[in-house]
Coordinates of C-alpha atoms in Angstrom, one line a residue:
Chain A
X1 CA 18.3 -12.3 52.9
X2 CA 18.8 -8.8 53.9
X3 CA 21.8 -7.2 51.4
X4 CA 24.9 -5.2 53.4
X5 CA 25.8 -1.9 52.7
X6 CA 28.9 -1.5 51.3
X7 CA 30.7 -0.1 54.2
X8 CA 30.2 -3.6 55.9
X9 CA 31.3 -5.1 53.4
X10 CA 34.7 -2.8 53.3
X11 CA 34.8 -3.5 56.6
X12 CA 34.6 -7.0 56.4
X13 CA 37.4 -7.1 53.6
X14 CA 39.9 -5.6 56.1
X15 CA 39.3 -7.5 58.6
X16 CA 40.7 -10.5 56.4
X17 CA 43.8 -8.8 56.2
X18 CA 46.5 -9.3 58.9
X19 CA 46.0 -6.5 62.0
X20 CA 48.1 -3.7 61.3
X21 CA 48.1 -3.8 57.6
X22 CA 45.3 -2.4 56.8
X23 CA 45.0 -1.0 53.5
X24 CA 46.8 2.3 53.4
X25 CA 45.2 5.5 52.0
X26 CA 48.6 7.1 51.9
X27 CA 51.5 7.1 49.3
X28 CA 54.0 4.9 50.2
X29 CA 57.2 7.6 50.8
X30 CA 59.2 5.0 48.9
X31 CA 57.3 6.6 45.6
X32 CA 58.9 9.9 45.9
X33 CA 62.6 8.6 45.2
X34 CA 61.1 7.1 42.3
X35 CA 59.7 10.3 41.2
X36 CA 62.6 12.4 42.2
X37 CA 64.8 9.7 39.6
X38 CA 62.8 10.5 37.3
X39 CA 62.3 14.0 37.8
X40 CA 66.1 14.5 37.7
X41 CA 66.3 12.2 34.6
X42 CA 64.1 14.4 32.8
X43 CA 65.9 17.9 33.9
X44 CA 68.9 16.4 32.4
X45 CA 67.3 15.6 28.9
X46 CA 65.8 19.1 28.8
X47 CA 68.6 21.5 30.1
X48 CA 71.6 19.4 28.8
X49 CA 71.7 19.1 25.2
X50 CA 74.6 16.3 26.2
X51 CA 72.2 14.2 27.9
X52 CA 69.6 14.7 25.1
X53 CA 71.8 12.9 22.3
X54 CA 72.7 10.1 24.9
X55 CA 69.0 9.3 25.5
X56 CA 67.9 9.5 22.0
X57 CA 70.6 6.9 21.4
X58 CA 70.2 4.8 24.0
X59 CA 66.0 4.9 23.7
X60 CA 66.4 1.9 21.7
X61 CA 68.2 0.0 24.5
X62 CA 65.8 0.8 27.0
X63 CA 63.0 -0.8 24.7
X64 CA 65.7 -3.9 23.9
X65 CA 66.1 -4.1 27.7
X66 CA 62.5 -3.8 28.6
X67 CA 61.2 -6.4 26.0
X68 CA 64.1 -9.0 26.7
X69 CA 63.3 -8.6 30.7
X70 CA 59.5 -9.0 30.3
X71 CA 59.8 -11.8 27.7
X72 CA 62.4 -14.1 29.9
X73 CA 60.6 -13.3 33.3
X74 CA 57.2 -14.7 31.6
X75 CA 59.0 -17.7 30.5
X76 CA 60.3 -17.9 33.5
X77 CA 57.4 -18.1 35.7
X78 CA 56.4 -21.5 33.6
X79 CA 59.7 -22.6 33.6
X80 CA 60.3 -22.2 37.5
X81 CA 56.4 -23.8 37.6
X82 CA 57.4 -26.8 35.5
X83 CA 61.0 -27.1 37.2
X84 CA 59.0 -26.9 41.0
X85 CA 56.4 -29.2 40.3
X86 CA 59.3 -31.4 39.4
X87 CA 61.0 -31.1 42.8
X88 CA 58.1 -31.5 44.3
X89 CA 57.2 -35.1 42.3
X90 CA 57.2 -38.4 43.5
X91 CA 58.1 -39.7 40.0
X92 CA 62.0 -40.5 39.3
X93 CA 62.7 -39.3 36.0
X94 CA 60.6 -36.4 36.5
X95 CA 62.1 -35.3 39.8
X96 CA 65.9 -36.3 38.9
X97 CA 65.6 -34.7 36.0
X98 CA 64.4 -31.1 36.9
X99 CA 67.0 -31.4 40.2
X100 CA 69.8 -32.2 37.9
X101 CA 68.6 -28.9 35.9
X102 CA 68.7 -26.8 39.3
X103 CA 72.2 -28.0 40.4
X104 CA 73.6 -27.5 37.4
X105 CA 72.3 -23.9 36.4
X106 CA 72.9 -22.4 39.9
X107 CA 76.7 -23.6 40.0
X108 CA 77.4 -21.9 36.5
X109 CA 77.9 -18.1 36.3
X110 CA 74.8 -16.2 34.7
X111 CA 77.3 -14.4 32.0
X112 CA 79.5 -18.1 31.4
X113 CA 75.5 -19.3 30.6
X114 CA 74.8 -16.5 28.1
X115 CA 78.0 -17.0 26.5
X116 CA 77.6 -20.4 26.0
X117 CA 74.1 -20.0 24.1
X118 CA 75.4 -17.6 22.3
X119 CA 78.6 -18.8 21.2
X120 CA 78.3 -22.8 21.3
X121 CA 75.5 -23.9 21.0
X122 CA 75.0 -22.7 17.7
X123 CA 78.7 -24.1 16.7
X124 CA 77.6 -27.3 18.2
X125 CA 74.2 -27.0 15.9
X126 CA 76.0 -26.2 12.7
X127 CA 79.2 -29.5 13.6
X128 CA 75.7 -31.8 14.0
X129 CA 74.5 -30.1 10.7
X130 CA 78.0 -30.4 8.8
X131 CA 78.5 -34.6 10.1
X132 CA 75.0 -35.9 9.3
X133 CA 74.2 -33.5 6.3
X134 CA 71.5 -31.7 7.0
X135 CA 71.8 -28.4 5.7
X136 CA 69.1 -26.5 7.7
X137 CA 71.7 -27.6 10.4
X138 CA 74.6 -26.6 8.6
X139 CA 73.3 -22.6 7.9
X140 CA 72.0 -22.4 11.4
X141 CA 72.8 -18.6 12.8
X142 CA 72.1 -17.7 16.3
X143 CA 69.7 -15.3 16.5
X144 CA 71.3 -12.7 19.5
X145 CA 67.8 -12.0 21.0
X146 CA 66.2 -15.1 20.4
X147 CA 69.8 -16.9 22.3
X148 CA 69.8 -13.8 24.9
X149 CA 66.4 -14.8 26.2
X150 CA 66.8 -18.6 26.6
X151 CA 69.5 -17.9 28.4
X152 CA 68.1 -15.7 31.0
X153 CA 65.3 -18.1 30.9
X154 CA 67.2 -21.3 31.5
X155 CA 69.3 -19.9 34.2
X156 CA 66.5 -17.8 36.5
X157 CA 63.8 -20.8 35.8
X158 CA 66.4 -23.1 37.9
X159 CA 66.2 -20.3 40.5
X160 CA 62.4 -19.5 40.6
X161 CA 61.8 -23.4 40.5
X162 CA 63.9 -23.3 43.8
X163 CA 61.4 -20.2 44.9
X164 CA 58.2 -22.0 44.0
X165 CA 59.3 -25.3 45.2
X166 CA 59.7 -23.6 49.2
X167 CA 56.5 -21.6 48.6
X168 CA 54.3 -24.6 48.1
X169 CA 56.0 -26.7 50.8
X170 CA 55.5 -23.6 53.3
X171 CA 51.8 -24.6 52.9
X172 CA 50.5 -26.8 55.7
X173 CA 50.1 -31.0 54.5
X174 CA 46.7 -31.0 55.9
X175 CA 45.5 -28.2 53.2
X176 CA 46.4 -30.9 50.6
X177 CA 45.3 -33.6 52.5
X178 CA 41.8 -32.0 53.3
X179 CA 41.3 -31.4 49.5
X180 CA 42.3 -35.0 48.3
X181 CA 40.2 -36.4 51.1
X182 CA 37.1 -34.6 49.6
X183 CA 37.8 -36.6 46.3
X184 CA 39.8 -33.5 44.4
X185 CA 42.5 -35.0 42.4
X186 CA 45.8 -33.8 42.7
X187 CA 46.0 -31.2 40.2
X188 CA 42.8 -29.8 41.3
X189 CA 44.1 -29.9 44.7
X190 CA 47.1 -28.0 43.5
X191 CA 45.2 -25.5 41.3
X192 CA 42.3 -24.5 43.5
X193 CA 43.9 -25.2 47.3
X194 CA 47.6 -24.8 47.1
X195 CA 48.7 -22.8 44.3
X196 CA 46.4 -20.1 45.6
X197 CA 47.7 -19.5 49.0
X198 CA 51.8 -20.4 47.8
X199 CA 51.3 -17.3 45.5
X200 CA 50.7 -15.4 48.5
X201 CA 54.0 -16.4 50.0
X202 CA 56.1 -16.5 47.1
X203 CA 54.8 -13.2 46.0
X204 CA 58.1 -10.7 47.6
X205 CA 60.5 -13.1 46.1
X206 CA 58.9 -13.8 43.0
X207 CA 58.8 -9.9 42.6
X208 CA 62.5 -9.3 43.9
X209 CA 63.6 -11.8 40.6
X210 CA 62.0 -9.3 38.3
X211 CA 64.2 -6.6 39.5
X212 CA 67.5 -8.9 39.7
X213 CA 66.4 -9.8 35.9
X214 CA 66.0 -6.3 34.5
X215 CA 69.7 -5.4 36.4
X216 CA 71.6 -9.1 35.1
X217 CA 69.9 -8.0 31.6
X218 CA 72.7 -5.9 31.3
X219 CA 74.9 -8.6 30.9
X220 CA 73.0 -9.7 27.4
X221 CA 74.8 -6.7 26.0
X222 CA 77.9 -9.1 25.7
X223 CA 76.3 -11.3 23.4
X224 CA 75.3 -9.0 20.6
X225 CA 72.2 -8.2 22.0
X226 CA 71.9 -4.1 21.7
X227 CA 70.5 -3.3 25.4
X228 CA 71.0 -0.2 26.9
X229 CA 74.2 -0.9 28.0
X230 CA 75.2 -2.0 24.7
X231 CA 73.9 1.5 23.7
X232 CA 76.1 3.0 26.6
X233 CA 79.3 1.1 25.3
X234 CA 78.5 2.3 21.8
X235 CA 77.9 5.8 22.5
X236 CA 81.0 6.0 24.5
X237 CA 83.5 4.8 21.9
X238 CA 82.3 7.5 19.7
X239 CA 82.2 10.1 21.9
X240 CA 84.9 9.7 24.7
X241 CA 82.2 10.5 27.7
X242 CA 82.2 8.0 30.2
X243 CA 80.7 10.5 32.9
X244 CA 77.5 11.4 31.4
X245 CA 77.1 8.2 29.8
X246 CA 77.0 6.0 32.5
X247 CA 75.8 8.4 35.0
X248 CA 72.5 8.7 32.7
X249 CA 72.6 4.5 31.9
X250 CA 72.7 4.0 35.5
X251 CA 69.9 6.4 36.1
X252 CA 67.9 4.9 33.7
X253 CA 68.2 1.2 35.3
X254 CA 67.8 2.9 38.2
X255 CA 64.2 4.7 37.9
X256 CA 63.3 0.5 36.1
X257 CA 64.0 -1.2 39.4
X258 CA 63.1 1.1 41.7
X259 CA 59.2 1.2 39.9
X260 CA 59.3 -1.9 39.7
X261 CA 60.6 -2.9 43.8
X262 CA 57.6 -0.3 44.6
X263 CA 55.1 -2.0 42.3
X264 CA 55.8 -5.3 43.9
X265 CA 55.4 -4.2 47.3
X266 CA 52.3 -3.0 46.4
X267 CA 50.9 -6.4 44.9
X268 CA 52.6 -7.5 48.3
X269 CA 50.2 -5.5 50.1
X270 CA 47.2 -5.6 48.3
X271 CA 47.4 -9.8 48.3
X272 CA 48.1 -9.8 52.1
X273 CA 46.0 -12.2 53.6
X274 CA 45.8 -13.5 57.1
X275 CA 46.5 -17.4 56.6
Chain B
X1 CA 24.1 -57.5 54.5
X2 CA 27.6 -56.9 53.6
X3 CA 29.6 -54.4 56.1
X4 CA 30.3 -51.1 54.6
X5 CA 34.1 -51.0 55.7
X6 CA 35.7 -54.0 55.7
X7 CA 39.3 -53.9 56.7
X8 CA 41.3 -57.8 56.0
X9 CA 44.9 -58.0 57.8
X10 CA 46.3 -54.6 56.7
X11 CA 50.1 -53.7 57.7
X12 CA 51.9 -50.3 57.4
X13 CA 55.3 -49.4 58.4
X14 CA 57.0 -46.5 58.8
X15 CA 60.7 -47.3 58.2
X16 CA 61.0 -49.7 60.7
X17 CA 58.4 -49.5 63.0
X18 CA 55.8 -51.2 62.5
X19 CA 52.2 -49.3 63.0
X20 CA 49.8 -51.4 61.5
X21 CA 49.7 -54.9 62.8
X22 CA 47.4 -57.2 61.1
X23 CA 44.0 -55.0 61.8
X24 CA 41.0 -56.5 60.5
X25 CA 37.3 -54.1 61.4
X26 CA 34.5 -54.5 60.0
X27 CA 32.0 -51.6 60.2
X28 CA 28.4 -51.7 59.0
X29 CA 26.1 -49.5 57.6
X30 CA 24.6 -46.8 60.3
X31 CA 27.0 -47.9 63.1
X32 CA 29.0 -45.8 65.1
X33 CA 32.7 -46.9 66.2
X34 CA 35.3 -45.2 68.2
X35 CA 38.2 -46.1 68.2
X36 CA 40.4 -45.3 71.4
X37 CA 43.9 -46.0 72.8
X38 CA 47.4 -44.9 73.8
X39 CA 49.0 -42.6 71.6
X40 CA 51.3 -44.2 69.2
X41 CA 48.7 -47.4 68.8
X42 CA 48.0 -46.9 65.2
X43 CA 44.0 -45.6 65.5
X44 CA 44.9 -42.4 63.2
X45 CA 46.8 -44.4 61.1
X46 CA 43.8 -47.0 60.7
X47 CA 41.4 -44.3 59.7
X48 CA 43.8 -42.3 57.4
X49 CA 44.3 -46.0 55.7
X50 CA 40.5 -46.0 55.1
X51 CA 40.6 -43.2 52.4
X52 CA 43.6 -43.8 51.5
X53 CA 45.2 -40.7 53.0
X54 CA 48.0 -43.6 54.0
X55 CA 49.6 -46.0 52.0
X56 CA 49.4 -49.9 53.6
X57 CA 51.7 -52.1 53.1
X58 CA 49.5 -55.2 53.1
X59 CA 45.9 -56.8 53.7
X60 CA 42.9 -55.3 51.8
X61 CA 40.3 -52.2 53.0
X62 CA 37.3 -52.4 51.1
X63 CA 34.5 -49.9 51.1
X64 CA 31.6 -49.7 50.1
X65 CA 32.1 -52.2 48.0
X66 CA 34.8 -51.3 46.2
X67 CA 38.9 -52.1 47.0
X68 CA 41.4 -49.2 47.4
X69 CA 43.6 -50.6 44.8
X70 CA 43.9 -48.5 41.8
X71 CA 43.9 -44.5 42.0
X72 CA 40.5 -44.1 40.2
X73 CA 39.1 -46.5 42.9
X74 CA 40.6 -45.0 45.9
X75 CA 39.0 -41.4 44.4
X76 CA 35.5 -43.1 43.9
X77 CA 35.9 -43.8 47.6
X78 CA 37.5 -40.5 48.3
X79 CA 33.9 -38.6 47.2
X80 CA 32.1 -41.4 49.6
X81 CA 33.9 -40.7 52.3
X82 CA 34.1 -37.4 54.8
X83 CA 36.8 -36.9 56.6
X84 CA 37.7 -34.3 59.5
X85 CA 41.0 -33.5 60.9
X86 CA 42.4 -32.4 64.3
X87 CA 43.6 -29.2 63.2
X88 CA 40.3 -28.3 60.9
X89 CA 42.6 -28.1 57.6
X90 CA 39.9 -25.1 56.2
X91 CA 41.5 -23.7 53.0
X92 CA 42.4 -20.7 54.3
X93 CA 42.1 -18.4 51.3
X94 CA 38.6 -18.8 51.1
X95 CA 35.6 -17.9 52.9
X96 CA 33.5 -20.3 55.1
X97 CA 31.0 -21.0 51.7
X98 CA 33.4 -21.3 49.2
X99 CA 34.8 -23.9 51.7
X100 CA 31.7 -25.7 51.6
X101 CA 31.2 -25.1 47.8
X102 CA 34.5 -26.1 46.2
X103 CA 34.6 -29.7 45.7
X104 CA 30.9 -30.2 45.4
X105 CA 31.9 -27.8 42.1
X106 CA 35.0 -29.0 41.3
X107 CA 34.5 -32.9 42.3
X108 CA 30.5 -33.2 41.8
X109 CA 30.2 -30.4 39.2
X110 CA 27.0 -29.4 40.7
X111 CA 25.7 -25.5 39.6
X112 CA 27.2 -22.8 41.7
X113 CA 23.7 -21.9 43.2
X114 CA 22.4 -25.7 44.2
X115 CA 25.8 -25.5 46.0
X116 CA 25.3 -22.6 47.7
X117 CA 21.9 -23.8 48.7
X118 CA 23.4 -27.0 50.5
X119 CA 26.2 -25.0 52.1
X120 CA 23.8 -22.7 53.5
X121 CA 21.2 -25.4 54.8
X122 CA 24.6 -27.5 56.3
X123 CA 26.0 -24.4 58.0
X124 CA 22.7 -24.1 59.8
X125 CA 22.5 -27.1 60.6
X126 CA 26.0 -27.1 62.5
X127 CA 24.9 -23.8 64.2
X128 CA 26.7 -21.1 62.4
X129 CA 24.7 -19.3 59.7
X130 CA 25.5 -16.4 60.1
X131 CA 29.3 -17.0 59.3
X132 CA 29.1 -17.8 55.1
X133 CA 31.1 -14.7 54.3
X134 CA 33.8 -15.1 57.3
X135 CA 37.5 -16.0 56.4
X136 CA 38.1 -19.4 58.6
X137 CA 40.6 -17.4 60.7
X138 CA 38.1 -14.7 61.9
X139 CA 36.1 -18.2 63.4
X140 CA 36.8 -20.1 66.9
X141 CA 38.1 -23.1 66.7
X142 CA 34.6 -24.9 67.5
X143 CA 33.3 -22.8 65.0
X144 CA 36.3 -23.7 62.7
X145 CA 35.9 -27.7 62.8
X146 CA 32.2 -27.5 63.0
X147 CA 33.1 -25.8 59.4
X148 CA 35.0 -28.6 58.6
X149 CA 32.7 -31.2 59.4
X150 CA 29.6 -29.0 57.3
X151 CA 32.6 -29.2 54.4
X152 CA 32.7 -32.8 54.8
X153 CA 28.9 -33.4 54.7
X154 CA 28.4 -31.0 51.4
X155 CA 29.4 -34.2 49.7
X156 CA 26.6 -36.6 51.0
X157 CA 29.6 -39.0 51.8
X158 CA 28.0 -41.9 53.0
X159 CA 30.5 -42.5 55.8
X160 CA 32.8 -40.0 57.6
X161 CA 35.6 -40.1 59.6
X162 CA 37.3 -38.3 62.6
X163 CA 40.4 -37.8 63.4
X164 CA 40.7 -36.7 67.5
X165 CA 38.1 -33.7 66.4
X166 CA 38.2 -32.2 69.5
X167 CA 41.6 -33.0 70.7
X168 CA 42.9 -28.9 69.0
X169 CA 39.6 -27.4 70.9
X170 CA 39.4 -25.4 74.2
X171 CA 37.6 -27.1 76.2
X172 CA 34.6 -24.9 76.2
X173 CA 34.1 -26.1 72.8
X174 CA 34.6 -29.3 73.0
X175 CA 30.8 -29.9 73.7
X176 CA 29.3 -27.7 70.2
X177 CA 31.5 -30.1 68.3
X178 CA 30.3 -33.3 69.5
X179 CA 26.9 -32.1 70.1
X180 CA 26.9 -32.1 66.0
X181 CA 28.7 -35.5 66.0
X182 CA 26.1 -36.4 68.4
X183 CA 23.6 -35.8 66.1
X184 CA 24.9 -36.8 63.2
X185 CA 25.0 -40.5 64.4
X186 CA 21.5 -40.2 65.6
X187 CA 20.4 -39.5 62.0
X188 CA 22.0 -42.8 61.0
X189 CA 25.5 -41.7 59.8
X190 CA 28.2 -44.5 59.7
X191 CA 31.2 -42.9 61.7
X192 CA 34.1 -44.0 62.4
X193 CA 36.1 -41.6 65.4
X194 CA 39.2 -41.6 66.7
X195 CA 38.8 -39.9 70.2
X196 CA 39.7 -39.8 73.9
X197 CA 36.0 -37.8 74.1
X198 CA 35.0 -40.7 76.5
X199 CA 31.6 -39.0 77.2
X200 CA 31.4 -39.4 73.6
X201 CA 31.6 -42.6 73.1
X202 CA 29.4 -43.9 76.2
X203 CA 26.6 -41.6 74.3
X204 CA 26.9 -42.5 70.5
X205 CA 28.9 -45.3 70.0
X206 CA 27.6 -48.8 69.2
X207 CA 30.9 -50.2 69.8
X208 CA 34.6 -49.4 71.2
X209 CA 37.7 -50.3 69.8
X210 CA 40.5 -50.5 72.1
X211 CA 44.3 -50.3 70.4
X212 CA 47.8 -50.5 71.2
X213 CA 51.2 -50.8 69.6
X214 CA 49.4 -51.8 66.0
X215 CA 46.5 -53.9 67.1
X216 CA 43.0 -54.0 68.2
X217 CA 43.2 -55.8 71.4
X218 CA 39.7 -55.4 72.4
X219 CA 36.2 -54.9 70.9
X220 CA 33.0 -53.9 73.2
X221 CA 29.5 -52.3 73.3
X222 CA 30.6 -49.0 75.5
X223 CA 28.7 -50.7 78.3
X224 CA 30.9 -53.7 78.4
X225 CA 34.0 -51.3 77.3
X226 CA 33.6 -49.6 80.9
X227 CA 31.9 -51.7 83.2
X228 CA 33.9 -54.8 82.3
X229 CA 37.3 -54.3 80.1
X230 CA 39.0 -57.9 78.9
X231 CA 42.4 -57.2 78.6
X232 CA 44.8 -56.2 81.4
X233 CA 46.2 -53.1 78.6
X234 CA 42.7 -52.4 78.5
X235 CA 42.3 -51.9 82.4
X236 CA 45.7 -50.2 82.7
X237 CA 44.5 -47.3 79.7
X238 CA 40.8 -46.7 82.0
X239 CA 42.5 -46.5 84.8
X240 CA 44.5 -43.8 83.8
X241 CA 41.6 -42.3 81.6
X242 CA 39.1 -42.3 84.0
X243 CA 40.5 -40.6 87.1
X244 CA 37.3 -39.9 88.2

């Protein structure tokens, strides 16, 4: 067999992708607002000695903020897997069980959630501990972070679950059916037939969640958990600034979602295949 | 010799109609059926029920000699038996080969390159070589379903099935599909086709099934199937078949 060149093979690669989106050589414009955020966020820090203090005080947010947004959205993927695959099964418990979890996390308020991890759970851990004696029960503290990232966890895994659950429905019956009838099982089926192309679809949304996370993150900073706008609060009742304050906190979030929105759109792109 | 299919009294409903009726076939090694009638009559239901793709309700399918009871059965059979669909059903994130090369991995566990091997002697065989690295989209539809039935044969099943392979096509490729079918029952393959491909089934089959509304009201060598139909729902369906 005669080996292509690898211009063939280029070629070839783009003609799997859907006509019109071919792989763009140029910047996406969206890139410059990110770098203009960030070019204006770092003019501030330099030429304002103001904006310096703020964002050597709230640093430690932004790495508080980063870790709990990565850590919950990684749960959350499995979660949302676990929750779909539930949906999705024929068995009773399995299926009742992970739709009860959907309907009930949706009709709750994300901040009512966090509170209640925060707050009662822990109570409700330490009344268990003080009625049946057991005193690791009994000295149980909530740990903010640990409480913080459940919570984000338990309430966006009922929503991704919801995500995942359309994504593989929106893949044809016959792909399955085609994979079972060549003597795959179903969890082969799902791993090497469905999974693969529901990715695809569930990609922009999937994506989208990560910047809805890292923006309702900001709500963990009313459970003890010192975010950045935790930082932003903190800095302001010492110093009376609101303006700069939360003119540079909103900046901050600002330059996080719009990296990320622009990274997702181009995994979007590069995963684009004609189905 | 035992038949290879045998099919005792099955029933299937869905809700409340009822699609299966008490069918009993028997099918033996080599043969070739087709199975034809009205739309509605059950014959795709009948040969999803054969690997299980459907759920009956009653009677007893057992192939090769072994009953689709439990699920490790009905998988055993599953590996035996090919099956291709009206609407091709290629996994559409992977190219032609790895659509030949998948299960006989994941299901047969043979070594990537004695799977490539067969892929690559079975896409000559149905005519399209040259198409291993193409996406199944970039294909035709002939091209596309003779894909599919190379997929199917990567697993040495021992019988296959059709399912109206030909009723998606244009008609200008009706012909390169069954022209492999064709072949394929020369070399001996048990098949069992749903079709209207009448041409089809005057050539290759051995015998016809004619069904309607959940049964199998008539059985004939495709000589006696044309020439001299039984049944009056038999006449009724050529006549309006065969408006030659």
């Amino acid at each position: 067999m005669e080996t292509k060149p690898p211009l063939v093979a280029e070629e070839e690669r783009k003609l799997a992708l859907i006509p019109g989106a071919e792989p763009s050589t140029y910047m996406d414009p969206w890139w410059w607002l990110v770098i203009l955020a960030v070019a204006l966020a770092l003019v501030l820090i330099f030429t304002q000695p103001d904006y310096q203090s703020i964002f050597h005080f709230i640093l430690p947010g932004i790495k508080i903020t980063a870790s709990v947004t990565f850590a919950s959205y990684f749960l959350m993927l499995i979660v949302g897997m676990i929750g779909a695959l539930g949906r999705l099964s024929k068995n009773f418990i399995f299926h009742g069980l992970s739709s009860l979890y959907v309907e009930i996390v949706r009709g709750i308020p994300l901040l009512v959630q966090l509170i209640i991890w925060y707050y009662v759970v822990p109570s409700v851990i330490q009344k268990i501990g003080n009625d049946t004696g057991i005193g690791f029960l009994m000295n149980y503290r909530a740990n903010p972070l640990i409480m913080a990232v459940v919570g984000l966890t338990f309430c966006y895994g009922a929503y991704m679950s919801e995500i995942f659950r359309a994504g593989i429905q929106s893949i044809p019956k016959g792909q399955m059916e085609a994979a079972r009838s060549l003597g795959m099982s179903y969890f082969q089926a799902m791993r090497h037939i469905i999974l693969p192309q529901a990715i695809r679809v569930v990609l922009p949304p999937v994506g989208n969640e990560f910047v809805s996370l890292l923006k309702d993150s900001s709500l963990v900073s009313v459970v003890a958990v010192a975010d950045m706008t935790r930082r932003g609060q903190e800095y302001m009742a010492t110093h009376f600034n609101p303006i700069p304050v939360w003119l540079f906190v909103a900046l901050m979030y600002l330059i996080l979602t719009l990296f990320s929105s622009r990274l997702v759109s181009w995994l979007e792109k590069r995963t684009r295949f004609e189905r | 010799m035992l038949p290879i299919i045998q099919i005792e009294n099955v029933e299937k409903h869905f809700g409340r109609t009822r699609a299966l009726r008490g069918v009993s076939l028997n099918v033996s090694e080599s043969e070739v059926v087709v199975i034809v009638g009205p739309s509605g009559s059950g014959k795709s239901t009948l040969l999803r029920c054969i690997n299980r793709l459907e759920e009956y309700d009653a009677g007893k399918i057992i192939v090769d000699g072994i009953t689709l009871d439990s699920a490790q059965n009905i998988n055993t059979v599953r590996r035996e038996v090919g099956m291709v669909f009206q609407s091709f059903n290629l996994f559409s994130h992977l190219t032609v080969l790895q659509n030949l090369t998948l299960a006989q991995h994941v299901v047969r566990n043979r070594p990537r390159q004695e799977a490539e091997e067969v892929a690559n002697k079975l896409l000559k065989k149905v005519g399209i070589p040259d198409k291993a690295e193409a996406f199944p989209m970039q294909l035709s539809g002939g091209q596309q379903q003779r894909v599919a039935i190379a997929r199917a044969l990567a697993m040495n099943p021992k019988i296959m099935l059709f399912d109206e392979p030909t009723s998606a096509l244009d008609p200008e490729m009706i012909k390169e599909v069954l022209d492999v079918m064709t072949n394929l029952a020369h070399e001996g393959m048990t098949m069992v086709v749903v079709s209207h491909e009448m041409g089809f089934a005057r050539a290759a089959a051995r015998r016809i099934i004619f069904m309607d509304e959940g049964q199998i009201l008539e059985e004939a060598s495709p000589q006696n199937f044309f020439s001299n139909p039984q049944h009056e729902r038999t006449k009724l369906f050529l006549s309006k078949i065969l408006h030659l």
